[in-house]
Short mmCIF file of C-alpha atoms and ligand atoms in Angstrom, two decimals:
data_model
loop_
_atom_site.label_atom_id
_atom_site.label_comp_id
_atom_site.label_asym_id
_atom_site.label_seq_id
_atom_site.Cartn_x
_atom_site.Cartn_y
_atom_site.Cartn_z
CA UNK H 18 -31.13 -36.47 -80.97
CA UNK H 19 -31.71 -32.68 -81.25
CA UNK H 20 -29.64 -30.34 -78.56
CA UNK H 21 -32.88 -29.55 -76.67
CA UNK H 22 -33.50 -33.29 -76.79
CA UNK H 23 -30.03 -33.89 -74.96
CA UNK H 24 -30.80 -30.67 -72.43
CA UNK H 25 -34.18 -32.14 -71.06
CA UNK H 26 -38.00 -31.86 -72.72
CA UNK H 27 -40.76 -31.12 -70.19
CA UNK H 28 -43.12 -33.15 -69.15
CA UNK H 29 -46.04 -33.13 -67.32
CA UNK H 30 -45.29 -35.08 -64.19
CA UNK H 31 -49.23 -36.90 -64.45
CA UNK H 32 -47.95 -38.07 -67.79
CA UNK H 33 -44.53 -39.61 -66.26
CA UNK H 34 -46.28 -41.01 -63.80
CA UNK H 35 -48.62 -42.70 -65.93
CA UNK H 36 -45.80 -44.42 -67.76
CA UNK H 37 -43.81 -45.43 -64.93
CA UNK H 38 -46.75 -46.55 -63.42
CA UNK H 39 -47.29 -48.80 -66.31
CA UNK H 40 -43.92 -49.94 -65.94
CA UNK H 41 -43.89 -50.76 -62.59
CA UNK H 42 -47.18 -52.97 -63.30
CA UNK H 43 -45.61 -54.38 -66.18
CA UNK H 44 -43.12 -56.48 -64.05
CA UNK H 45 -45.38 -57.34 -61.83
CA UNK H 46 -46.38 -54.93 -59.38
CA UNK H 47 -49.99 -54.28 -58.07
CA UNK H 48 -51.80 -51.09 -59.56
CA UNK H 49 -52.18 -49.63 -56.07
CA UNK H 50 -48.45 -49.96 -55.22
CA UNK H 51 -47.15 -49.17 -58.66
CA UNK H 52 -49.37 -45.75 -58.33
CA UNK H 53 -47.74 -45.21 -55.11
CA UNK H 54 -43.50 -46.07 -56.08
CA UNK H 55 -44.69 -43.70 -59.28
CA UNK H 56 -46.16 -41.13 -57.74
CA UNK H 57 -42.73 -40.87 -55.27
CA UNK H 58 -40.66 -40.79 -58.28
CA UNK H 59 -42.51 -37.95 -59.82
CA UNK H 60 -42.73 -35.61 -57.13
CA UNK H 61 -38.97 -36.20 -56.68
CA UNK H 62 -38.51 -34.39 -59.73
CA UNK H 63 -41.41 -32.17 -58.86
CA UNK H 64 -39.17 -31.04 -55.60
CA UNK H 65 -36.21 -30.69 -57.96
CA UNK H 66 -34.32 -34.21 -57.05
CA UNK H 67 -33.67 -35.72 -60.68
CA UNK H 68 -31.42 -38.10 -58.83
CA UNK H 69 -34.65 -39.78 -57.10
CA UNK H 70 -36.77 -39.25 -59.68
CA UNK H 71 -38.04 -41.18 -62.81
CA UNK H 72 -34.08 -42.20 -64.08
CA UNK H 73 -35.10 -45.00 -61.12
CA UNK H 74 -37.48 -46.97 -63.48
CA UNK H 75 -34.17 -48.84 -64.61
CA UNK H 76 -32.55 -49.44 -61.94
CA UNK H 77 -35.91 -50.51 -60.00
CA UNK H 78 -36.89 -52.80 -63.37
CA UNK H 79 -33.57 -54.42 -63.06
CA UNK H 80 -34.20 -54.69 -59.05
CA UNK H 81 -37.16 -56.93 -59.50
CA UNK H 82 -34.63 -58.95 -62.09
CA UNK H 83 -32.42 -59.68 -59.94
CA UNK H 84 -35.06 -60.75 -57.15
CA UNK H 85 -34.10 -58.07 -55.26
CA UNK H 86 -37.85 -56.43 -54.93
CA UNK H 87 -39.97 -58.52 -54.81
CA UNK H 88 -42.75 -56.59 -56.53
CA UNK H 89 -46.04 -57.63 -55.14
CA UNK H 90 -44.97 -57.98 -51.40
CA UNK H 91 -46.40 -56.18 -49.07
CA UNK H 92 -45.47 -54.31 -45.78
CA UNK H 93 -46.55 -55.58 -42.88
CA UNK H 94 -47.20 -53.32 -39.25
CA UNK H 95 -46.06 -55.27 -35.92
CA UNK H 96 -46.48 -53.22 -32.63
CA UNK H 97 -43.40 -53.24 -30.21
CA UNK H 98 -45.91 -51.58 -27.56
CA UNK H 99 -46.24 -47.85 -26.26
CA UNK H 100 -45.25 -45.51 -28.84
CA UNK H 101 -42.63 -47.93 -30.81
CA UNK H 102 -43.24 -50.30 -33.84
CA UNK H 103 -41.45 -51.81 -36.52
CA UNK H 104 -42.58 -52.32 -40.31
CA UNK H 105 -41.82 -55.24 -42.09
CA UNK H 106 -41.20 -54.19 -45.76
CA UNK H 107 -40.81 -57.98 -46.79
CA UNK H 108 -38.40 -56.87 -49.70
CA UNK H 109 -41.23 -55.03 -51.48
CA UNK H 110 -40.96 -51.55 -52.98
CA UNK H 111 -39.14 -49.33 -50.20
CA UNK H 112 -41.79 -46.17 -50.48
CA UNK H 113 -44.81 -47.79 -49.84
CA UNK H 114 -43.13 -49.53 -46.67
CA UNK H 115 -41.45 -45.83 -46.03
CA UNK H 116 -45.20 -44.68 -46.19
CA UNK H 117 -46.82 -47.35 -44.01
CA UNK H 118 -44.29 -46.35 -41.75
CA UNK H 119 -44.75 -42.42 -41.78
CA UNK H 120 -48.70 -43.19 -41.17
CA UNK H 121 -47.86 -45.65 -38.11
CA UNK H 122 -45.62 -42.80 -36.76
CA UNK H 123 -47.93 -40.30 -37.14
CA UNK H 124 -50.40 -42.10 -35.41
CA UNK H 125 -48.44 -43.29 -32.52
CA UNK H 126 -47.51 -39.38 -31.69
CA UNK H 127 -51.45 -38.22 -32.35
CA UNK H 128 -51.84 -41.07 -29.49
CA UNK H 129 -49.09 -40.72 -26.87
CA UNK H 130 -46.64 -37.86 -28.20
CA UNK H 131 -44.16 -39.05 -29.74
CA UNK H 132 -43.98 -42.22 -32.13
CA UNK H 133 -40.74 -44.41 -33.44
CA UNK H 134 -40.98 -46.73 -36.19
CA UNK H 135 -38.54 -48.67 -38.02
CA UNK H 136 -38.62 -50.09 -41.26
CA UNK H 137 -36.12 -53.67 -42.18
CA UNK H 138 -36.27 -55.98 -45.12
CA UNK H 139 -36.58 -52.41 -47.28
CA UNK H 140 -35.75 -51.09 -50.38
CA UNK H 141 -35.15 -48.13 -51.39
CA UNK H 142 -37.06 -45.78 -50.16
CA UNK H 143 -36.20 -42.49 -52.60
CA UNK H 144 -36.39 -39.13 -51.11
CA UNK H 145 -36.63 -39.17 -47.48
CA UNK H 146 -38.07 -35.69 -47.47
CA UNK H 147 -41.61 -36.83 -48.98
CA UNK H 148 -42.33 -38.62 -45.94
CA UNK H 149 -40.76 -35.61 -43.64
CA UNK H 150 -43.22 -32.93 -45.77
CA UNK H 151 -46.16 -35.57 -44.42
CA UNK H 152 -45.53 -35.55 -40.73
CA UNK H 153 -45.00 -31.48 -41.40
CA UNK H 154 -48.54 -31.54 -42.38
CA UNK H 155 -49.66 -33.32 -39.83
CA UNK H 156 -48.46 -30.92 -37.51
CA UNK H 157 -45.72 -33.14 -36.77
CA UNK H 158 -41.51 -32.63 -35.95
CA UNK H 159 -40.06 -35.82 -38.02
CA UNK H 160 -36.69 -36.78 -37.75
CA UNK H 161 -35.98 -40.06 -40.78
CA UNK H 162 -32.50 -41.96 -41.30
CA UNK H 163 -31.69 -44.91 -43.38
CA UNK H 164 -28.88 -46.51 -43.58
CA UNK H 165 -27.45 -47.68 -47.31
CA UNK H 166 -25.15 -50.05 -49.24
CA UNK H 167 -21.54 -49.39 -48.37
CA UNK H 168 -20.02 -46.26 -50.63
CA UNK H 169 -18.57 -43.83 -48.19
CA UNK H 170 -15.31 -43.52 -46.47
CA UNK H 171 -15.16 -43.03 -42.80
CA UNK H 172 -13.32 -39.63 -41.73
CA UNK H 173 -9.97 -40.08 -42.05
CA UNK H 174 -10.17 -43.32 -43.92
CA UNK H 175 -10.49 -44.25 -48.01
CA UNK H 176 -12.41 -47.44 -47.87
CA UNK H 177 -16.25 -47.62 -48.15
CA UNK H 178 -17.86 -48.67 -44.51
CA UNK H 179 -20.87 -46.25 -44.71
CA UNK H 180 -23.72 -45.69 -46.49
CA UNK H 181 -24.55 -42.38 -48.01
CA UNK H 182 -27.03 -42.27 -45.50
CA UNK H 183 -29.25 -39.50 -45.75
CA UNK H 184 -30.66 -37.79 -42.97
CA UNK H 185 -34.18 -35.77 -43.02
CA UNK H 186 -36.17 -33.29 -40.26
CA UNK H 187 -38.70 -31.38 -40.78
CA UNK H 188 -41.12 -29.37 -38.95
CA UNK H 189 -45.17 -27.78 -39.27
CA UNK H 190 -45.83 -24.67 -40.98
CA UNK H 191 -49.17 -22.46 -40.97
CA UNK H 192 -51.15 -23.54 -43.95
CA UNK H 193 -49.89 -22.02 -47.29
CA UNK H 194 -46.04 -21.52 -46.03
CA UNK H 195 -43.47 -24.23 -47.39
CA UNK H 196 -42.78 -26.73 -44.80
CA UNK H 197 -39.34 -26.91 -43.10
CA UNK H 198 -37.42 -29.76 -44.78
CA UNK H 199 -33.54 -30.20 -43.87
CA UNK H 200 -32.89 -33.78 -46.04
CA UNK H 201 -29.64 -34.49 -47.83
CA UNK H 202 -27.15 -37.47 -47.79
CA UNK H 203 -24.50 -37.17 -45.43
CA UNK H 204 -21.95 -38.34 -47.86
CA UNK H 205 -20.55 -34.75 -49.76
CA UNK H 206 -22.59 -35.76 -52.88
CA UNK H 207 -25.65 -37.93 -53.16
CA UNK H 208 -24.56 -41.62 -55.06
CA UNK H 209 -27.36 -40.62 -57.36
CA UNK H 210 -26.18 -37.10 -58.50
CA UNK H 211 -22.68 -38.44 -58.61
CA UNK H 212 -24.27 -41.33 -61.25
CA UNK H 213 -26.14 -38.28 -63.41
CA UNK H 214 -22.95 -36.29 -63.52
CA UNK H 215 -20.65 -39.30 -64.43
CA UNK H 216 -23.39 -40.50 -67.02
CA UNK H 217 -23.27 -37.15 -68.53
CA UNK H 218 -19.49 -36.54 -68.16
CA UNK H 219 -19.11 -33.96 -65.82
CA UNK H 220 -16.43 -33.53 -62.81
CA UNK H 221 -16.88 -34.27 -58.97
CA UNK H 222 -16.88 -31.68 -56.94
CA UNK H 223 -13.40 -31.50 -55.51
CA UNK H 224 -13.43 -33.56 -52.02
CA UNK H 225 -16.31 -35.35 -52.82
CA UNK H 226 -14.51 -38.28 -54.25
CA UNK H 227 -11.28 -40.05 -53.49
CA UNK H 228 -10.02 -42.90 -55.42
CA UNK H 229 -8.69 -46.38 -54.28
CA UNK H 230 -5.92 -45.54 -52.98
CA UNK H 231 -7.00 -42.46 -51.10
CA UNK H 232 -5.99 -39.13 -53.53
CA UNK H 233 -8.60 -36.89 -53.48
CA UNK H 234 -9.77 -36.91 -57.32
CA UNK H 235 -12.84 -34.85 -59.20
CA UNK H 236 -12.55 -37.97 -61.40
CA UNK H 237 -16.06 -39.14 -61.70
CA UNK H 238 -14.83 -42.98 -63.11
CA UNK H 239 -12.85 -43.17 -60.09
CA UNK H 240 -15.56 -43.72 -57.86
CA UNK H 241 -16.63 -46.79 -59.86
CA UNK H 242 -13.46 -47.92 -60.15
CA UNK H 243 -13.11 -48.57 -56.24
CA UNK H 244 -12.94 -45.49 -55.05
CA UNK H 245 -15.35 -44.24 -52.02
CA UNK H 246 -17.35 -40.74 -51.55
CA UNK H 247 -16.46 -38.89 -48.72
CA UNK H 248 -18.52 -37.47 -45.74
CA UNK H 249 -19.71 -33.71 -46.04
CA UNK H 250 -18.66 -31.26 -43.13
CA UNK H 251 -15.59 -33.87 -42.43
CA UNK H 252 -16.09 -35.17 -38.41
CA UNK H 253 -19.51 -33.61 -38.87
CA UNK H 254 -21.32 -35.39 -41.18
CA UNK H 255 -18.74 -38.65 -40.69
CA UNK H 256 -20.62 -38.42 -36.72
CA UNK H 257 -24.61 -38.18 -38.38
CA UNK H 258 -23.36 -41.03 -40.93
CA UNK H 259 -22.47 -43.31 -37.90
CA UNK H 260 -25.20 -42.34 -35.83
CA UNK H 261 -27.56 -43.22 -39.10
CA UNK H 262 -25.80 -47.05 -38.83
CA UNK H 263 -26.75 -47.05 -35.63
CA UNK H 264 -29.99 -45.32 -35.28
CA UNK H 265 -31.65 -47.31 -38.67
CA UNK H 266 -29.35 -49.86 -39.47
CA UNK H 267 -29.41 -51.31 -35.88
CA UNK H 268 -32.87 -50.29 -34.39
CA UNK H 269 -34.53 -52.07 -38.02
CA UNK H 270 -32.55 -55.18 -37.90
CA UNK H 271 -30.80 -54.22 -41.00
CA UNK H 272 -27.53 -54.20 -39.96
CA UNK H 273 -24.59 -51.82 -40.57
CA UNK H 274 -23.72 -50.80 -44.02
CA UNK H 275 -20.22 -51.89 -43.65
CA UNK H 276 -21.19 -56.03 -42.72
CA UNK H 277 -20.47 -58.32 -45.68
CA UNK H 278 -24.12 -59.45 -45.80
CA UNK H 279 -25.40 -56.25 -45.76
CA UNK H 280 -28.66 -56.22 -48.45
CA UNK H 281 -29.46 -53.92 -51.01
CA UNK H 282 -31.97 -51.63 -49.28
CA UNK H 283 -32.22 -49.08 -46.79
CA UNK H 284 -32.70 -50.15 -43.00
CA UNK H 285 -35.01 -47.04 -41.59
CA UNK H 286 -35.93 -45.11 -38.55
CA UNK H 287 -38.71 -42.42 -38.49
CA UNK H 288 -39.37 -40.66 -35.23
CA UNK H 289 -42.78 -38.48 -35.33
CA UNK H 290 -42.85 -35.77 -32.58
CA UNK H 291 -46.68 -34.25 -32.00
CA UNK H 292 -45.98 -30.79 -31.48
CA UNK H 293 -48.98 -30.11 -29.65
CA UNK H 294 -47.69 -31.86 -26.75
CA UNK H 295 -45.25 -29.19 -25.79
CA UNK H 296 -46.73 -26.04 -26.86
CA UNK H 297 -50.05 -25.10 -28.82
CA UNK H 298 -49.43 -25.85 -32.56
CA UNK H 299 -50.18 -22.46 -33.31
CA UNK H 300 -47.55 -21.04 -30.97
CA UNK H 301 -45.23 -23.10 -32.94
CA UNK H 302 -46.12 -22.28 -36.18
CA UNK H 303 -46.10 -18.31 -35.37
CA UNK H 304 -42.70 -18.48 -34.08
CA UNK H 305 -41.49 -20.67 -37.30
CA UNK H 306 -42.94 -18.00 -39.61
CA UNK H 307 -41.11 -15.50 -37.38
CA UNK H 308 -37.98 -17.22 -37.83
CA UNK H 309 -38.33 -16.98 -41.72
CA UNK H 310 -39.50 -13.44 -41.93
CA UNK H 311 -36.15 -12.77 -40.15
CA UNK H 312 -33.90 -15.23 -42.05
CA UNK H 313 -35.41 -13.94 -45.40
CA UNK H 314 -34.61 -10.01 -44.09
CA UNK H 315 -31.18 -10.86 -43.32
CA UNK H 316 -28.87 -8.89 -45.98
CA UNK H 317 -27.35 -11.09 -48.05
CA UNK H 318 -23.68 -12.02 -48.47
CA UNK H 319 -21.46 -11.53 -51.60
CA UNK H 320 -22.48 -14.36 -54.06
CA UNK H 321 -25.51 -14.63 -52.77
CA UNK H 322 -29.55 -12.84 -53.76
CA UNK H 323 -31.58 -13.86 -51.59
CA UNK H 324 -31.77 -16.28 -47.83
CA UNK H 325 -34.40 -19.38 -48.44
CA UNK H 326 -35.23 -21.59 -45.67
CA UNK H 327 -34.50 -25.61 -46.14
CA UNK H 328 -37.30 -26.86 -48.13
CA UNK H 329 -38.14 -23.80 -49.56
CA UNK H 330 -35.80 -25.03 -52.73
CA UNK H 331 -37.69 -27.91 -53.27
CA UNK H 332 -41.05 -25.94 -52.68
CA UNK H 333 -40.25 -23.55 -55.59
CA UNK H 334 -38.98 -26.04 -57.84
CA UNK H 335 -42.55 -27.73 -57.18
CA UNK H 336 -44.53 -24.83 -58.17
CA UNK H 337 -42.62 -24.36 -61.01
CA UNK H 338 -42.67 -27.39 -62.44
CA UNK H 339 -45.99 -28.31 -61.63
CA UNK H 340 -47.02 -25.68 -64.03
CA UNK H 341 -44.13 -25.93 -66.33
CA UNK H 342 -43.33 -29.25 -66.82
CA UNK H 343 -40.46 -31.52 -65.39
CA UNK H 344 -37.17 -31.50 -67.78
CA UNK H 345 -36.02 -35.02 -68.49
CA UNK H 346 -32.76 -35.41 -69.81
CA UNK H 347 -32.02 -36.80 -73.15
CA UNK H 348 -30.43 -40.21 -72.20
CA UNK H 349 -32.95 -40.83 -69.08
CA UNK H 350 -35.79 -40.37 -71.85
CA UNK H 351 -34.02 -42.61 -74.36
CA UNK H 352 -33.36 -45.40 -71.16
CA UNK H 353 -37.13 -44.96 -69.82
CA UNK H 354 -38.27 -45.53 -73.66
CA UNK H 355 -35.98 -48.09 -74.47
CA UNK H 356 -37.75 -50.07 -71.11
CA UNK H 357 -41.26 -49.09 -72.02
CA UNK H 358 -41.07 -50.64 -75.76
CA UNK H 359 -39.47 -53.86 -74.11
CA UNK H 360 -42.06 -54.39 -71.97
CA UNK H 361 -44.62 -53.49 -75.04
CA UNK H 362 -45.73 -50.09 -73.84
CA UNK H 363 -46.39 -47.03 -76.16
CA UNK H 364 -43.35 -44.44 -74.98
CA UNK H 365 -44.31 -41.02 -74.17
N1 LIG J 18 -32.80 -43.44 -50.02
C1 LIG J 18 -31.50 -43.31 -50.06
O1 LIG J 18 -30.74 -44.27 -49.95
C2 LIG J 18 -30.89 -41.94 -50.23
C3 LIG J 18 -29.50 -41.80 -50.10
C4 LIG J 18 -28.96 -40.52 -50.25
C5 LIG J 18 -29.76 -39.42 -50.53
N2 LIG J 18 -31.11 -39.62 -50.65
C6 LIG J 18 -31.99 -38.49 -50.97
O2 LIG J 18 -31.36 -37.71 -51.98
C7 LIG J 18 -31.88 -36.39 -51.94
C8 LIG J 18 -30.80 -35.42 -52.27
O3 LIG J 18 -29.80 -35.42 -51.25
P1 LIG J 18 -28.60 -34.36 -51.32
O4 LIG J 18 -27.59 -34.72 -50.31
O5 LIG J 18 -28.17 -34.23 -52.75
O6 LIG J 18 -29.38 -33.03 -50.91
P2 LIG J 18 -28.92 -31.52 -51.20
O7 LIG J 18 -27.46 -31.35 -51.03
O8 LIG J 18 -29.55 -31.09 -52.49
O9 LIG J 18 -29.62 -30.73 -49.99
C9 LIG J 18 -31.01 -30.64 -49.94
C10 LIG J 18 -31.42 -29.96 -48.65
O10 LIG J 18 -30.78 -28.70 -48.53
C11 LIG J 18 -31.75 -27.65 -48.59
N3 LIG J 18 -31.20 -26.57 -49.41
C12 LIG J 18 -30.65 -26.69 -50.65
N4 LIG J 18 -30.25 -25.49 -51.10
C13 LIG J 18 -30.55 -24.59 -50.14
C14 LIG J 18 -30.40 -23.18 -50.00
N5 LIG J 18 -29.84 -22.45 -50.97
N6 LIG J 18 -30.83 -22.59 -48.88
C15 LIG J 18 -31.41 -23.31 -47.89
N7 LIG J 18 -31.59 -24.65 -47.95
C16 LIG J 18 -31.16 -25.28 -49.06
C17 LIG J 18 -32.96 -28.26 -49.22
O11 LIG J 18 -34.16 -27.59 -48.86
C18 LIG J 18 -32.91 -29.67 -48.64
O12 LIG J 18 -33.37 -29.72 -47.32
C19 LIG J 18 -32.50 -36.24 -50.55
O13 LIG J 18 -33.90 -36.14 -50.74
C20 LIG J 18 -32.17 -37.53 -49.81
O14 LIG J 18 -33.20 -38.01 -48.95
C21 LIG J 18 -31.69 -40.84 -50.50
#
C-alpha cells in the first residue's frame, strides 16, 4: 500500500454511499433503509466525523451477525398523548428509528409547541447532530441524548458505569447561514475516535483515559484492556452524562448504561422546541446572526485565527468535501473492501 494509500484517497461521498448501501442490502436490509443508514454514514464524514462515518460498515455487518440488528425491522410510532411519544426501533438500524423520531418531534412542536419523543429497542444511531441540523431547518430548538454501552468512569471513580453519551442542541438559522450545532460525547474523547487513533497507533490525549486500576494513562491499549474513558469538563460533563442516563436511558425504557442487561444500542430522547411559539422566527434568527457577527469579530487569542460558531466546523468540512472528496484512510478502505468482495460486490 502506497503512503497516500495509508494517509486517506478521496472519494466522492455518492460513490461511498453507493457501496455501503450495497452492503447494507447485502445482509439483508431493505433498499429504502439501507439508502437511509448509508446516507447517515456518509454525511458523517461529509461533516468531518470519520469516527461515525463509513469505518461503521464492519462493525454494523458484524451487528446483524451477531443478531444484534435485526436488519429488516422496522420502527414503529406509538402516541403517549399531547406533545409526547415514544418510537419503537424494534432492534432495527438506529438512524432510521433516530429519523422517525426527529419527524414525530418535529411534528408534535409544529402542533402544540413543543414535542418529546423517545426512542428504545435502538441501535446505534451515529451522529446525533444530523438529526439536530433537521429540526434547525425546520425552524426548530432540538435538544437529543442517548444513552450508550457502559465505557466511562463516573467523576471521581475508574470503573465504567456510563455511556459516552453524547449530547446534541441545536438551533434555526436564516437560510444560507450554518445551523447552530453543539453535539459531542460527554466522555473526554468519543469511543470511536479513541478506536481510529488506537487502530492507527497514536496516543490518548492525556486525561482521557485511565487504566484498570485508575492511573491516568495516554496508553491507547489500556482502554481495551479494562480501562474506562473519563468524563470531559470533570463534575461538568460527569453531571450531562448522568442526566443523559436519566433523560434517554430512563424516559425510552432502555435502562441505565451501568445495569448488567443493558443492550447494545442507544436508548434516546429528542425534545423539538417550535421557536415560533415564543417569538417570531425571524426575530430569532436576526438575533442568532447577531450573535455570530459578534463572536466572529471578537479578536482572537494566542493560538488561535479565527472564532467559529459550533457547527460551523462541521459546515466547512461539508463544503469542502462535498466538492473535494472524503479522505478514507488506508486500513478503513482495505476493511470496507475486504467486506464488499465477501459479500461478492465489486470494491470501489
Ligand atoms: N451514537 C452514539 O452512541 C455516540 C456516542 C458518542 C459520540 N457520538 C457522536 O460522535 C460525534 C463526535 O463527538 P465528539 O465528542 O468527538 O465531538 P467533538 O469533540 O468533535 O465536538 C464537536 C462539537 O464541537 C463543535 N466544535 C468543534 N470545534 C470547534 C471550534 N473550534 N469552535 C467552535 N465549535 C467547535 C462542533 O461544531 C460540534 O458541535 C458527535 O456527532 C456525537 O453525536 C455518538
Amino acid at each position: 500500500m502506497s503512503e497516500a494509500a495509508e494517509r486517506g484517497v478521496r472519494y466522492k461521498g455518492p460513490d461511498l454511499k453507493r457501496l455501503g448501501q450495497a452492503i447494507l442490502e447485502a445482509v439483508g436490509t431493505p433498499e429504502d433503509l439501507a439508502a437511509i443508514v448509508a446516507g447517515s454514514l456518509v454525511d458523517a464524514n461529509l461533516a468531518g466525523h470519520d469516527s461515525h462515518g463509513v469505518i461503521r460498515l464492519t462493525s454494523y455487518v458484524a451487528g446483524v451477525r451477531s443478531g444484534q440488528v435485526q436488519p429488516g425491522a422496522r420502527a414503529v410510532v406509538e402516541s403517549l398523548g399531547d406533545a409526547c411519544a415514544r418510537v419503537d426501533g424494534a432492534w432495527g438500524w438506529g438512524q432510521p428509528a433516530a429519523h422517525i423520531a426527529t419527524d414525530t418531534a418535529s411534528k408534535l412542536a409544529r402542533a402544540n409547541g413543543v414535542g418529546l419523543v423517545t426512542v428504545g429497542r435502538c441501535n446505534h444511531i451515529g451522529r446525533l447532530g444530523e438529526y439536530i441540523e433537521d429540526l434547525s431547518r425546520a425552524g426548530q430548538i432540538g435538544l437529543m441524548t442517548c444513552n450508550s454501552p457502559p465505557a466511562v468512569a463516573p467523576y471521581g471513580g475508574y470503573t465504567r458505569l456510563l455511556g459516552t453519551n453524547p449530547i446534541a442542541w441545536g438551533a434555526p438559522r436564516s437560510p444560507g447561514k450554518p445551523p447552530i450545532v453543539v453535539d459531542f460525547a460527554t466522555a473526554s474523547i468519543a469511543e470511536g475516535k479513541l478506536r481510529i487513533a488506537h487502530a492507527n497507533g497514536s496516543k490518548a490525549p492525556l486525561g482521557a483515559v485511565v487504566d484498570k486500576s485508575g492511573q491516568p494513562t495516554t496508553d491507547t491499549a489500556a482502554f481495551y484492556d479494562g480501562g474506562a474513558l473519563t468524563t470531559f469538563g470533570g463534575h461538568k460533563g460527569f453531571g450531562l452524562s448522568v442526566m443523559a442516563e436519566l433523560m434517554a436511558g430512563m424516559l425510552s425504557g432502555t435502562g441505565l448504561s451501568s445495569d448488567p442487561d443493558y443492550s447494545n444500542g442507544n436508548g434516546t430522547m429528542l425534545l423539538a422546541i417550535d421557536v415560533g411559539r415564543f417569538l417570531p422566527a425571524s426575530d430569532f434568527m436576526e438575533q442568532a446572526d447577531a450573535l455570530e457577527g459578534r463572536l466572529h469579530a471578537a479578536p482572537t487569542a494566542a493560538g488561535f485565527d479565527a472564532i467559529q460558531m459550533p457547527g460551523e466546523p462541521e459546515w466547512r468540512s461539508r463544503a469542502e468535501r462535498t466538492s473535494e472528496g472524503i479522505p478514507v484512510a488506508g486500513a478503513t478502505l482495505r476493511a470496507i473492501n475486504d467486506l464488499a468482495q465477501e459479500l461478492g460486490l465489486s470494491p470501489i
